[in-house]
């Protein structure tokens, strides 16, 4: 079972050759509505990228009582995801993200939480969500709802055998105590250094930065290794640092040394929105299916390479079969 706790957003996406400066008006190319929100994207990625229906996915989240909310929830239902804990809140709008995507595929996102901002489950609700959970299950969280730390604390205390997977995006400071409850941490380069600045001394952090400046892969490898020692050591205990178009570094409690996985070369990048969520879902779905960390990262790298060739965060997420059949 994979439980994703998080946001569901309606993405309002403008595709443009250029992002205007302050006070400037610039004519864009196209405008499209897409489904998104890190929680929804991660849920769909976990479901679509699972090998078979043995892996169950459920989403915990909120939508507003509007047409956006109906569409968002229906997309999860259509993917076979359990939506009994996706609430429709009267008096709130669904979360919305205003996104600018440049011709290079790079995105800029302005997120308004709406109903996601009310996602603050009580202890009784957590009891209900995780009543049927087993050791080895996963819970997937990010920072697009207000109570990420409470989710982490509740699960670690009451379901210690469930793997807690965190992508701390959008970034919020994380304490050493919270980090010690995480089982799988997925961060980009900037987030890795931000987490490092919360938990290492200034001189240790400077040493990582100096190594990164001379050899990025080696420096982020050292940082990943050190962060891994600060996680919970009982479950999958793994760290992945994503390095954009370069690839990623991963390590776990069982790894002899960090592994660099290069990204796949893609010539027609159209929209990178949601690529990180696809990667995250790919890793969790494969780990949940029994793969090793290296196998899971390789699979997720292929999945996100497919995702960036399609417009839309949720719509771009491929299926397990598409990843298996990809020629790179
Ligand atoms: O990670 C991509 C997502 O971030 C988008 O779908 C958007 O909704 C924002 O939440």
PDB file of N, CA, C and O in Angstrom, residues 228-294:
ATOM      1  N   UNK A 228      22.272  10.464   4.751  1.00  0.00           N
ATOM      2  CA  UNK A 228      21.683   9.131   4.981  1.00  0.00           C
ATOM      3  C   UNK A 228      21.902   8.675   6.422  1.00  0.00           C
ATOM      4  O   UNK A 228      21.030   8.037   7.016  1.00  0.00           O
ATOM      5  N   UNK A 229      23.039   9.049   6.995  1.00  0.00           N
ATOM      6  CA  UNK A 229      23.317   8.614   8.382  1.00  0.00           C
ATOM      7  C   UNK A 229      22.394   9.317   9.381  1.00  0.00           C
ATOM      8  O   UNK A 229      22.288   8.887  10.525  1.00  0.00           O
ATOM      9  N   UNK A 230      21.753  10.397   8.939  1.00  0.00           N
ATOM     10  CA  UNK A 230      20.868  11.152   9.848  1.00  0.00           C
ATOM     11  C   UNK A 230      19.409  10.725   9.736  1.00  0.00           C
ATOM     12  O   UNK A 230      18.550  11.223  10.456  1.00  0.00           O
ATOM     13  N   UNK A 231      19.109   9.821   8.771  1.00  0.00           N
ATOM     14  CA  UNK A 231      17.730   9.329   8.622  1.00  0.00           C
ATOM     15  C   UNK A 231      17.475   8.190   9.604  1.00  0.00           C
ATOM     16  O   UNK A 231      18.396   7.686  10.254  1.00  0.00           O
ATOM     17  N   UNK A 232      16.219   7.747   9.670  1.00  0.00           N
ATOM     18  CA  UNK A 232      15.889   6.512  10.390  1.00  0.00           C
ATOM     19  C   UNK A 232      16.678   5.374   9.727  1.00  0.00           C
ATOM     20  O   UNK A 232      16.703   5.265   8.498  1.00  0.00           O
ATOM     21  N   UNK A 233      17.331   4.548  10.504  1.00  0.00           N
ATOM     22  CA  UNK A 233      18.181   3.481   9.944  1.00  0.00           C
ATOM     23  C   UNK A 233      17.437   2.140   9.849  1.00  0.00           C
ATOM     24  O   UNK A 233      18.028   1.128   9.472  1.00  0.00           O
ATOM     25  N   UNK A 234      16.155   2.113  10.202  1.00  0.00           N
ATOM     26  CA  UNK A 234      15.467   0.824  10.313  1.00  0.00           C
ATOM     27  C   UNK A 234      14.776   0.343   9.045  1.00  0.00           C
ATOM     28  O   UNK A 234      14.659  -0.852   8.833  1.00  0.00           O
ATOM     29  N   UNK A 235      14.290   1.252   8.216  1.00  0.00           N
ATOM     30  CA  UNK A 235      13.538   0.824   7.030  1.00  0.00           C
ATOM     31  C   UNK A 235      14.426   0.970   5.789  1.00  0.00           C
ATOM     32  O   UNK A 235      15.565   0.567   5.833  1.00  0.00           O
ATOM     33  N   UNK A 236      13.916   1.587   4.702  1.00  0.00           N
ATOM     34  CA  UNK A 236      14.757   1.631   3.484  1.00  0.00           C
ATOM     35  C   UNK A 236      15.956   2.573   3.633  1.00  0.00           C
ATOM     36  O   UNK A 236      16.959   2.429   2.930  1.00  0.00           O
ATOM     37  N   UNK A 237      15.862   3.564   4.509  1.00  0.00           N
ATOM     38  CA  UNK A 237      16.968   4.478   4.845  1.00  0.00           C
ATOM     39  C   UNK A 237      17.802   4.886   3.620  1.00  0.00           C
ATOM     40  O   UNK A 237      18.971   4.514   3.515  1.00  0.00           O
ATOM     41  N   UNK A 238      17.203   5.662   2.738  1.00  0.00           N
ATOM     42  CA  UNK A 238      17.856   6.018   1.469  1.00  0.00           C
ATOM     43  C   UNK A 238      17.751   7.508   1.198  1.00  0.00           C
ATOM     44  O   UNK A 238      16.755   8.151   1.561  1.00  0.00           O
ATOM     45  N   UNK A 239      18.772   8.030   0.520  1.00  0.00           N
ATOM     46  CA  UNK A 239      18.768   9.434   0.086  1.00  0.00           C
ATOM     47  C   UNK A 239      19.020   9.479  -1.416  1.00  0.00           C
ATOM     48  O   UNK A 239      19.899   8.773  -1.919  1.00  0.00           O
ATOM     49  N   UNK A 240      18.244  10.305  -2.107  1.00  0.00           N
ATOM     50  CA  UNK A 240      18.494  10.543  -3.531  1.00  0.00           C
ATOM     51  C   UNK A 240      18.617  12.050  -3.723  1.00  0.00           C
ATOM     52  O   UNK A 240      17.739  12.808  -3.286  1.00  0.00           O
ATOM     53  N   UNK A 241      19.714  12.475  -4.344  1.00  0.00           N
ATOM     54  CA  UNK A 241      19.850  13.886  -4.717  1.00  0.00           C
ATOM     55  C   UNK A 241      19.722  13.967  -6.236  1.00  0.00           C
ATOM     56  O   UNK A 241      20.535  13.374  -6.961  1.00  0.00           O
ATOM     57  N   UNK A 242      18.669  14.651  -6.709  1.00  0.00           N
ATOM     58  CA  UNK A 242      18.477  14.785  -8.153  1.00  0.00           C
ATOM     59  C   UNK A 242      19.287  15.989  -8.633  1.00  0.00           C
ATOM     60  O   UNK A 242      19.360  17.011  -7.955  1.00  0.00           O
ATOM     61  N   UNK A 243      19.900  15.835  -9.801  1.00  0.00           N
ATOM     62  CA  UNK A 243      20.792  16.880 -10.321  1.00  0.00           C
ATOM     63  C   UNK A 243      20.331  17.345 -11.700  1.00  0.00           C
ATOM     64  O   UNK A 243      21.138  17.530 -12.626  1.00  0.00           O
ATOM     65  N   UNK A 244      18.992  17.519 -11.845  1.00  0.00           N
ATOM     66  CA  UNK A 244      18.431  18.046 -13.092  1.00  0.00           C
ATOM     67  C   UNK A 244      18.806  17.197 -14.290  1.00  0.00           C
ATOM     68  O   UNK A 244      18.759  15.966 -14.235  1.00  0.00           O
ATOM     69  N   UNK A 245      19.236  17.864 -15.359  1.00  0.00           N
ATOM     70  CA  UNK A 245      19.516  17.145 -16.611  1.00  0.00           C
ATOM     71  C   UNK A 245      20.786  16.293 -16.513  1.00  0.00           C
ATOM     72  O   UNK A 245      21.097  15.529 -17.425  1.00  0.00           O
ATOM     73  N   UNK A 246      21.519  16.402 -15.392  1.00  0.00           N
ATOM     74  CA  UNK A 246      22.746  15.594 -15.257  1.00  0.00           C
ATOM     75  C   UNK A 246      22.421  14.165 -14.798  1.00  0.00           C
ATOM     76  O   UNK A 246      23.029  13.210 -15.257  1.00  0.00           O
ATOM     77  N   UNK A 247      21.483  14.032 -13.874  1.00  0.00           N
ATOM     78  CA  UNK A 247      21.160  12.708 -13.348  1.00  0.00           C
ATOM     79  C   UNK A 247      20.888  12.778 -11.861  1.00  0.00           C
ATOM     80  O   UNK A 247      20.365  13.787 -11.380  1.00  0.00           O
ATOM     81  N   UNK A 248      21.256  11.750 -11.144  1.00  0.00           N
ATOM     82  CA  UNK A 248      21.012  11.749  -9.691  1.00  0.00           C
ATOM     83  C   UNK A 248      22.064  10.912  -8.979  1.00  0.00           C
ATOM     84  O   UNK A 248      22.707  10.055  -9.580  1.00  0.00           O
ATOM     85  N   UNK A 249      22.167  11.187  -7.674  1.00  0.00           N
ATOM     86  CA  UNK A 249      23.065  10.426  -6.798  1.00  0.00           C
ATOM     87  C   UNK A 249      22.177   9.733  -5.772  1.00  0.00           C
ATOM     88  O   UNK A 249      21.309  10.381  -5.184  1.00  0.00           O
ATOM     89  N   UNK A 250      22.402   8.460  -5.548  1.00  0.00           N
ATOM     90  CA  UNK A 250      21.582   7.780  -4.541  1.00  0.00           C
ATOM     91  C   UNK A 250      22.457   6.932  -3.634  1.00  0.00           C
ATOM     92  O   UNK A 250      23.514   6.432  -4.039  1.00  0.00           O
ATOM     93  N   UNK A 251      21.987   6.799  -2.410  1.00  0.00           N
ATOM     94  CA  UNK A 251      22.698   5.933  -1.468  1.00  0.00           C
ATOM     95  C   UNK A 251      21.715   5.425  -0.413  1.00  0.00           C
ATOM     96  O   UNK A 251      20.662   6.031  -0.198  1.00  0.00           O
ATOM     97  N   UNK A 252      22.066   4.311   0.195  1.00  0.00           N
ATOM     98  CA  UNK A 252      21.185   3.756   1.224  1.00  0.00           C
ATOM     99  C   UNK A 252      22.042   3.126   2.313  1.00  0.00           C
ATOM    100  O   UNK A 252      23.263   3.038   2.178  1.00  0.00           O
ATOM    101  N   UNK A 253      21.386   2.643   3.347  1.00  0.00           N
ATOM    102  CA  UNK A 253      22.149   2.046   4.458  1.00  0.00           C
ATOM    103  C   UNK A 253      22.923   0.809   3.993  1.00  0.00           C
ATOM    104  O   UNK A 253      23.911   0.439   4.604  1.00  0.00           O
ATOM    105  N   UNK A 254      22.468   0.180   2.895  1.00  0.00           N
ATOM    106  CA  UNK A 254      23.136  -1.037   2.415  1.00  0.00           C
ATOM    107  C   UNK A 254      24.192  -0.761   1.347  1.00  0.00           C
ATOM    108  O   UNK A 254      24.904  -1.679   0.935  1.00  0.00           O
ATOM    109  N   UNK A 255      24.272   0.488   0.873  1.00  0.00           N
ATOM    110  CA  UNK A 255      25.169   0.773  -0.264  1.00  0.00           C
ATOM    111  C   UNK A 255      26.611   0.919   0.206  1.00  0.00           C
ATOM    112  O   UNK A 255      26.886   1.556   1.225  1.00  0.00           O
ATOM    113  N   UNK A 256      27.542   0.349  -0.575  1.00  0.00           N
ATOM    114  CA  UNK A 256      28.960   0.497  -0.255  1.00  0.00           C
ATOM    115  C   UNK A 256      29.387   1.937  -0.509  1.00  0.00           C
ATOM    116  O   UNK A 256      30.209   2.493   0.209  1.00  0.00           O
ATOM    117  N   UNK A 257      28.848   2.533  -1.581  1.00  0.00           N
ATOM    118  CA  UNK A 257      29.156   3.935  -1.907  1.00  0.00           C
ATOM    119  C   UNK A 257      28.013   4.522  -2.733  1.00  0.00           C
ATOM    120  O   UNK A 257      27.190   3.768  -3.275  1.00  0.00           O
ATOM    121  N   UNK A 258      27.934   5.866  -2.825  1.00  0.00           N
ATOM    122  CA  UNK A 258      26.846   6.469  -3.590  1.00  0.00           C
ATOM    123  C   UNK A 258      26.919   6.080  -5.067  1.00  0.00           C
ATOM    124  O   UNK A 258      28.008   5.893  -5.603  1.00  0.00           O
ATOM    125  N   UNK A 259      25.751   5.969  -5.688  1.00  0.00           N
ATOM    126  CA  UNK A 259      25.687   5.587  -7.108  1.00  0.00           C
ATOM    127  C   UNK A 259      25.210   6.789  -7.910  1.00  0.00           C
ATOM    128  O   UNK A 259      24.192   7.411  -7.569  1.00  0.00           O
ATOM    129  N   UNK A 260      25.942   7.143  -8.979  1.00  0.00           N
ATOM    130  CA  UNK A 260      25.483   8.201  -9.884  1.00  0.00           C
ATOM    131  C   UNK A 260      24.731   7.558 -11.036  1.00  0.00           C
ATOM    132  O   UNK A 260      25.248   6.655 -11.700  1.00  0.00           O
ATOM    133  N   UNK A 261      23.496   7.995 -11.268  1.00  0.00           N
ATOM    134  CA  UNK A 261      22.699   7.495 -12.393  1.00  0.00           C
ATOM    135  C   UNK A 261      22.513   8.641 -13.381  1.00  0.00           C
ATOM    136  O   UNK A 261      21.847   9.635 -13.053  1.00  0.00           O
ATOM    137  N   UNK A 262      23.110   8.559 -14.562  1.00  0.00           N
ATOM    138  CA  UNK A 262      22.970   9.676 -15.511  1.00  0.00           C
ATOM    139  C   UNK A 262      21.542   9.763 -16.043  1.00  0.00           C
ATOM    140  O   UNK A 262      20.843   8.755 -16.129  1.00  0.00           O
ATOM    141  N   UNK A 263      21.118  10.987 -16.388  1.00  0.00           N
ATOM    142  CA  UNK A 263      19.786  11.139 -16.966  1.00  0.00           C
ATOM    143  C   UNK A 263      19.809  10.627 -18.408  1.00  0.00           C
ATOM    144  O   UNK A 263      20.877  10.430 -18.981  1.00  0.00           O
ATOM    145  N   UNK A 264      18.620  10.398 -18.948  1.00  0.00           N
ATOM    146  CA  UNK A 264      18.517   9.945 -20.343  1.00  0.00           C
ATOM    147  C   UNK A 264      18.565  11.164 -21.254  1.00  0.00           C
ATOM    148  O   UNK A 264      18.005  12.211 -20.909  1.00  0.00           O
ATOM    149  N   UNK A 265      19.223  11.046 -22.371  1.00  0.00           N
ATOM    150  CA  UNK A 265      19.323  12.185 -23.301  1.00  0.00           C
ATOM    151  C   UNK A 265      18.014  12.333 -24.074  1.00  0.00           C
ATOM    152  O   UNK A 265      17.571  11.406 -24.745  1.00  0.00           O
ATOM    153  N   UNK A 266      17.404  13.506 -23.931  1.00  0.00           N
ATOM    154  CA  UNK A 266      16.117  13.764 -24.582  1.00  0.00           C
ATOM    155  C   UNK A 266      16.269  15.040 -25.397  1.00  0.00           C
ATOM    156  O   UNK A 266      16.718  16.062 -24.872  1.00  0.00           O
ATOM    157  N   UNK A 267      15.880  14.992 -26.673  1.00  0.00           N
ATOM    158  CA  UNK A 267      16.068  16.195 -27.511  1.00  0.00           C
ATOM    159  C   UNK A 267      14.826  17.077 -27.537  1.00  0.00           C
ATOM    160  O   UNK A 267      14.919  18.280 -27.699  1.00  0.00           O
ATOM    161  N   UNK A 268      13.630  16.485 -27.359  1.00  0.00           N
ATOM    162  CA  UNK A 268      12.407  17.297 -27.444  1.00  0.00           C
ATOM    163  C   UNK A 268      11.755  17.510 -26.075  1.00  0.00           C
ATOM    164  O   UNK A 268      10.678  16.995 -25.788  1.00  0.00           O
ATOM    165  N   UNK A 269      12.421  18.293 -25.219  1.00  0.00           N
ATOM    166  CA  UNK A 269      11.855  18.616 -23.897  1.00  0.00           C
ATOM    167  C   UNK A 269      10.772  19.676 -24.108  1.00  0.00           C
ATOM    168  O   UNK A 269      11.050  20.751 -24.642  1.00  0.00           O
ATOM    169  N   UNK A 270       9.529  19.376 -23.711  1.00  0.00           N
ATOM    170  CA  UNK A 270       8.464  20.376 -23.902  1.00  0.00           C
ATOM    171  C   UNK A 270       7.934  20.939 -22.584  1.00  0.00           C
ATOM    172  O   UNK A 270       7.439  22.058 -22.538  1.00  0.00           O
ATOM    173  N   UNK A 271       8.019  20.164 -21.494  1.00  0.00           N
ATOM    174  CA  UNK A 271       7.444  20.652 -20.236  1.00  0.00           C
ATOM    175  C   UNK A 271       8.023  19.825 -19.084  1.00  0.00           C
ATOM    176  O   UNK A 271       7.736  18.630 -18.975  1.00  0.00           O
ATOM    177  N   UNK A 272       8.819  20.486 -18.249  1.00  0.00           N
ATOM    178  CA  UNK A 272       9.439  19.751 -17.134  1.00  0.00           C
ATOM    179  C   UNK A 272       8.543  19.721 -15.888  1.00  0.00           C
ATOM    180  O   UNK A 272       8.919  19.119 -14.878  1.00  0.00           O
ATOM    181  N   UNK A 273       7.357  20.360 -15.962  1.00  0.00           N
ATOM    182  CA  UNK A 273       6.481  20.401 -14.783  1.00  0.00           C
ATOM    183  C   UNK A 273       6.077  18.986 -14.379  1.00  0.00           C
ATOM    184  O   UNK A 273       5.571  18.223 -15.208  1.00  0.00           O
ATOM    185  N   UNK A 274       6.284  18.649 -13.125  1.00  0.00           N
ATOM    186  CA  UNK A 274       5.866  17.336 -12.629  1.00  0.00           C
ATOM    187  C   UNK A 274       6.908  16.246 -12.859  1.00  0.00           C
ATOM    188  O   UNK A 274       6.701  15.098 -12.438  1.00  0.00           O
ATOM    189  N   UNK A 275       8.039  16.579 -13.496  1.00  0.00           N
ATOM    190  CA  UNK A 275       9.058  15.535 -13.748  1.00  0.00           C
ATOM    191  C   UNK A 275       9.589  14.983 -12.419  1.00  0.00           C
ATOM    192  O   UNK A 275       9.820  13.779 -12.273  1.00  0.00           O
ATOM    193  N   UNK A 276       9.753  15.879 -11.434  1.00  0.00           N
ATOM    194  CA  UNK A 276      10.230  15.440 -10.114  1.00  0.00           C
ATOM    195  C   UNK A 276       9.213  14.533  -9.433  1.00  0.00           C
ATOM    196  O   UNK A 276       9.583  13.565  -8.765  1.00  0.00           O
ATOM    197  N   UNK A 277       7.936  14.840  -9.608  1.00  0.00           N
ATOM    198  CA  UNK A 277       6.880  14.010  -9.000  1.00  0.00           C
ATOM    199  C   UNK A 277       6.846  12.632  -9.669  1.00  0.00           C
ATOM    200  O   UNK A 277       6.626  11.611  -9.004  1.00  0.00           O
ATOM    201  N   UNK A 278       7.052  12.611 -10.987  1.00  0.00           N
ATOM    202  CA  UNK A 278       7.110  11.333 -11.712  1.00  0.00           C
ATOM    203  C   UNK A 278       8.277  10.504 -11.195  1.00  0.00           C
ATOM    204  O   UNK A 278       8.153   9.296 -10.944  1.00  0.00           O
ATOM    205  N   UNK A 279       9.432  11.159 -11.023  1.00  0.00           N
ATOM    206  CA  UNK A 279      10.626  10.466 -10.508  1.00  0.00           C
ATOM    207  C   UNK A 279      10.341   9.887  -9.123  1.00  0.00           C
ATOM    208  O   UNK A 279      10.612   8.711  -8.851  1.00  0.00           O
ATOM    209  N   UNK A 280       9.757  10.728  -8.275  1.00  0.00           N
ATOM    210  CA  UNK A 280       9.446  10.317  -6.896  1.00  0.00           C
ATOM    211  C   UNK A 280       8.512   9.093  -6.911  1.00  0.00           C
ATOM    212  O   UNK A 280       8.763   8.069  -6.259  1.00  0.00           O
ATOM    213  N   UNK A 281       7.422   9.202  -7.682  1.00  0.00           N
ATOM    214  CA  UNK A 281       6.460   8.087  -7.769  1.00  0.00           C
ATOM    215  C   UNK A 281       7.098   6.842  -8.353  1.00  0.00           C
ATOM    216  O   UNK A 281       6.797   5.719  -7.930  1.00  0.00           O
ATOM    217  N   UNK A 282       7.986   7.044  -9.326  1.00  0.00           N
ATOM    218  CA  UNK A 282       8.668   5.899  -9.936  1.00  0.00           C
ATOM    219  C   UNK A 282       9.537   5.169  -8.929  1.00  0.00           C
ATOM    220  O   UNK A 282       9.522   3.934  -8.846  1.00  0.00           O
ATOM    221  N   UNK A 283      10.287   5.924  -8.139  1.00  0.00           N
ATOM    222  CA  UNK A 283      11.160   5.307  -7.126  1.00  0.00           C
ATOM    223  C   UNK A 283      10.308   4.544  -6.104  1.00  0.00           C
ATOM    224  O   UNK A 283      10.570   3.369  -5.803  1.00  0.00           O
ATOM    225  N   UNK A 284       9.272   5.213  -5.591  1.00  0.00           N
ATOM    226  CA  UNK A 284       8.466   4.577  -4.529  1.00  0.00           C
ATOM    227  C   UNK A 284       7.732   3.350  -5.063  1.00  0.00           C
ATOM    228  O   UNK A 284       7.699   2.299  -4.399  1.00  0.00           O
ATOM    229  N   UNK A 285       7.173   3.436  -6.266  1.00  0.00           N
ATOM    230  CA  UNK A 285       6.421   2.284  -6.780  1.00  0.00           C
ATOM    231  C   UNK A 285       7.347   1.088  -6.980  1.00  0.00           C
ATOM    232  O   UNK A 285       6.967  -0.053  -6.700  1.00  0.00           O
ATOM    233  N   UNK A 286       8.581   1.338  -7.445  1.00  0.00           N
ATOM    234  CA  UNK A 286       9.498   0.215  -7.669  1.00  0.00           C
ATOM    235  C   UNK A 286      10.018  -0.351  -6.336  1.00  0.00           C
ATOM    236  O   UNK A 286      10.145  -1.555  -6.176  1.00  0.00           O
ATOM    237  N   UNK A 287      10.344   0.545  -5.399  1.00  0.00           N
ATOM    238  CA  UNK A 287      10.801   0.042  -4.088  1.00  0.00           C
ATOM    239  C   UNK A 287       9.695  -0.783  -3.445  1.00  0.00           C
ATOM    240  O   UNK A 287       9.930  -1.843  -2.861  1.00  0.00           O
ATOM    241  N   UNK A 288       8.474  -0.268  -3.565  1.00  0.00           N
ATOM    242  CA  UNK A 288       7.322  -0.967  -2.998  1.00  0.00           C
ATOM    243  C   UNK A 288       7.127  -2.335  -3.663  1.00  0.00           C
ATOM    244  O   UNK A 288       6.654  -3.285  -3.040  1.00  0.00           O
ATOM    245  N   UNK A 289       7.526  -2.417  -4.932  1.00  0.00           N
ATOM    246  CA  UNK A 289       7.416  -3.689  -5.666  1.00  0.00           C
ATOM    247  C   UNK A 289       8.599  -4.617  -5.436  1.00  0.00           C
ATOM    248  O   UNK A 289       8.704  -5.656  -6.077  1.00  0.00           O
ATOM    249  N   UNK A 290       9.551  -4.212  -4.591  1.00  0.00           N
ATOM    250  CA  UNK A 290      10.648  -5.115  -4.237  1.00  0.00           C
ATOM    251  C   UNK A 290      11.955  -4.841  -4.958  1.00  0.00           C
ATOM    252  O   UNK A 290      12.925  -5.591  -4.796  1.00  0.00           O
ATOM    253  N   UNK A 291      12.033  -3.767  -5.773  1.00  0.00           N
ATOM    254  CA  UNK A 291      13.271  -3.469  -6.491  1.00  0.00           C
ATOM    255  C   UNK A 291      14.337  -2.941  -5.531  1.00  0.00           C
ATOM    256  O   UNK A 291      14.013  -2.457  -4.441  1.00  0.00           O
ATOM    257  N   UNK A 292      15.598  -3.010  -5.954  1.00  0.00           N
ATOM    258  CA  UNK A 292      16.671  -2.381  -5.185  1.00  0.00           C
ATOM    259  C   UNK A 292      16.615  -0.877  -5.449  1.00  0.00           C
ATOM    260  O   UNK A 292      15.975  -0.425  -6.408  1.00  0.00           O
ATOM    261  N   UNK A 293      17.361  -0.103  -4.638  1.00  0.00           N
ATOM    262  CA  UNK A 293      17.370   1.349  -4.838  1.00  0.00           C
ATOM    263  C   UNK A 293      17.911   1.693  -6.233  1.00  0.00           C
ATOM    264  O   UNK A 293      17.331   2.530  -6.938  1.00  0.00           O
ATOM    265  N   UNK A 294      18.984   1.048  -6.656  1.00  0.00           N
ATOM    266  CA  UNK A 294      19.568   1.340  -7.982  1.00  0.00           C
ATOM    267  C   UNK A 294      18.577   1.027  -9.097  1.00  0.00           C
ATOM    268  O   UNK A 294      18.441   1.797 -10.051  1.00  0.00           O
TER     269      UNK A 294
END
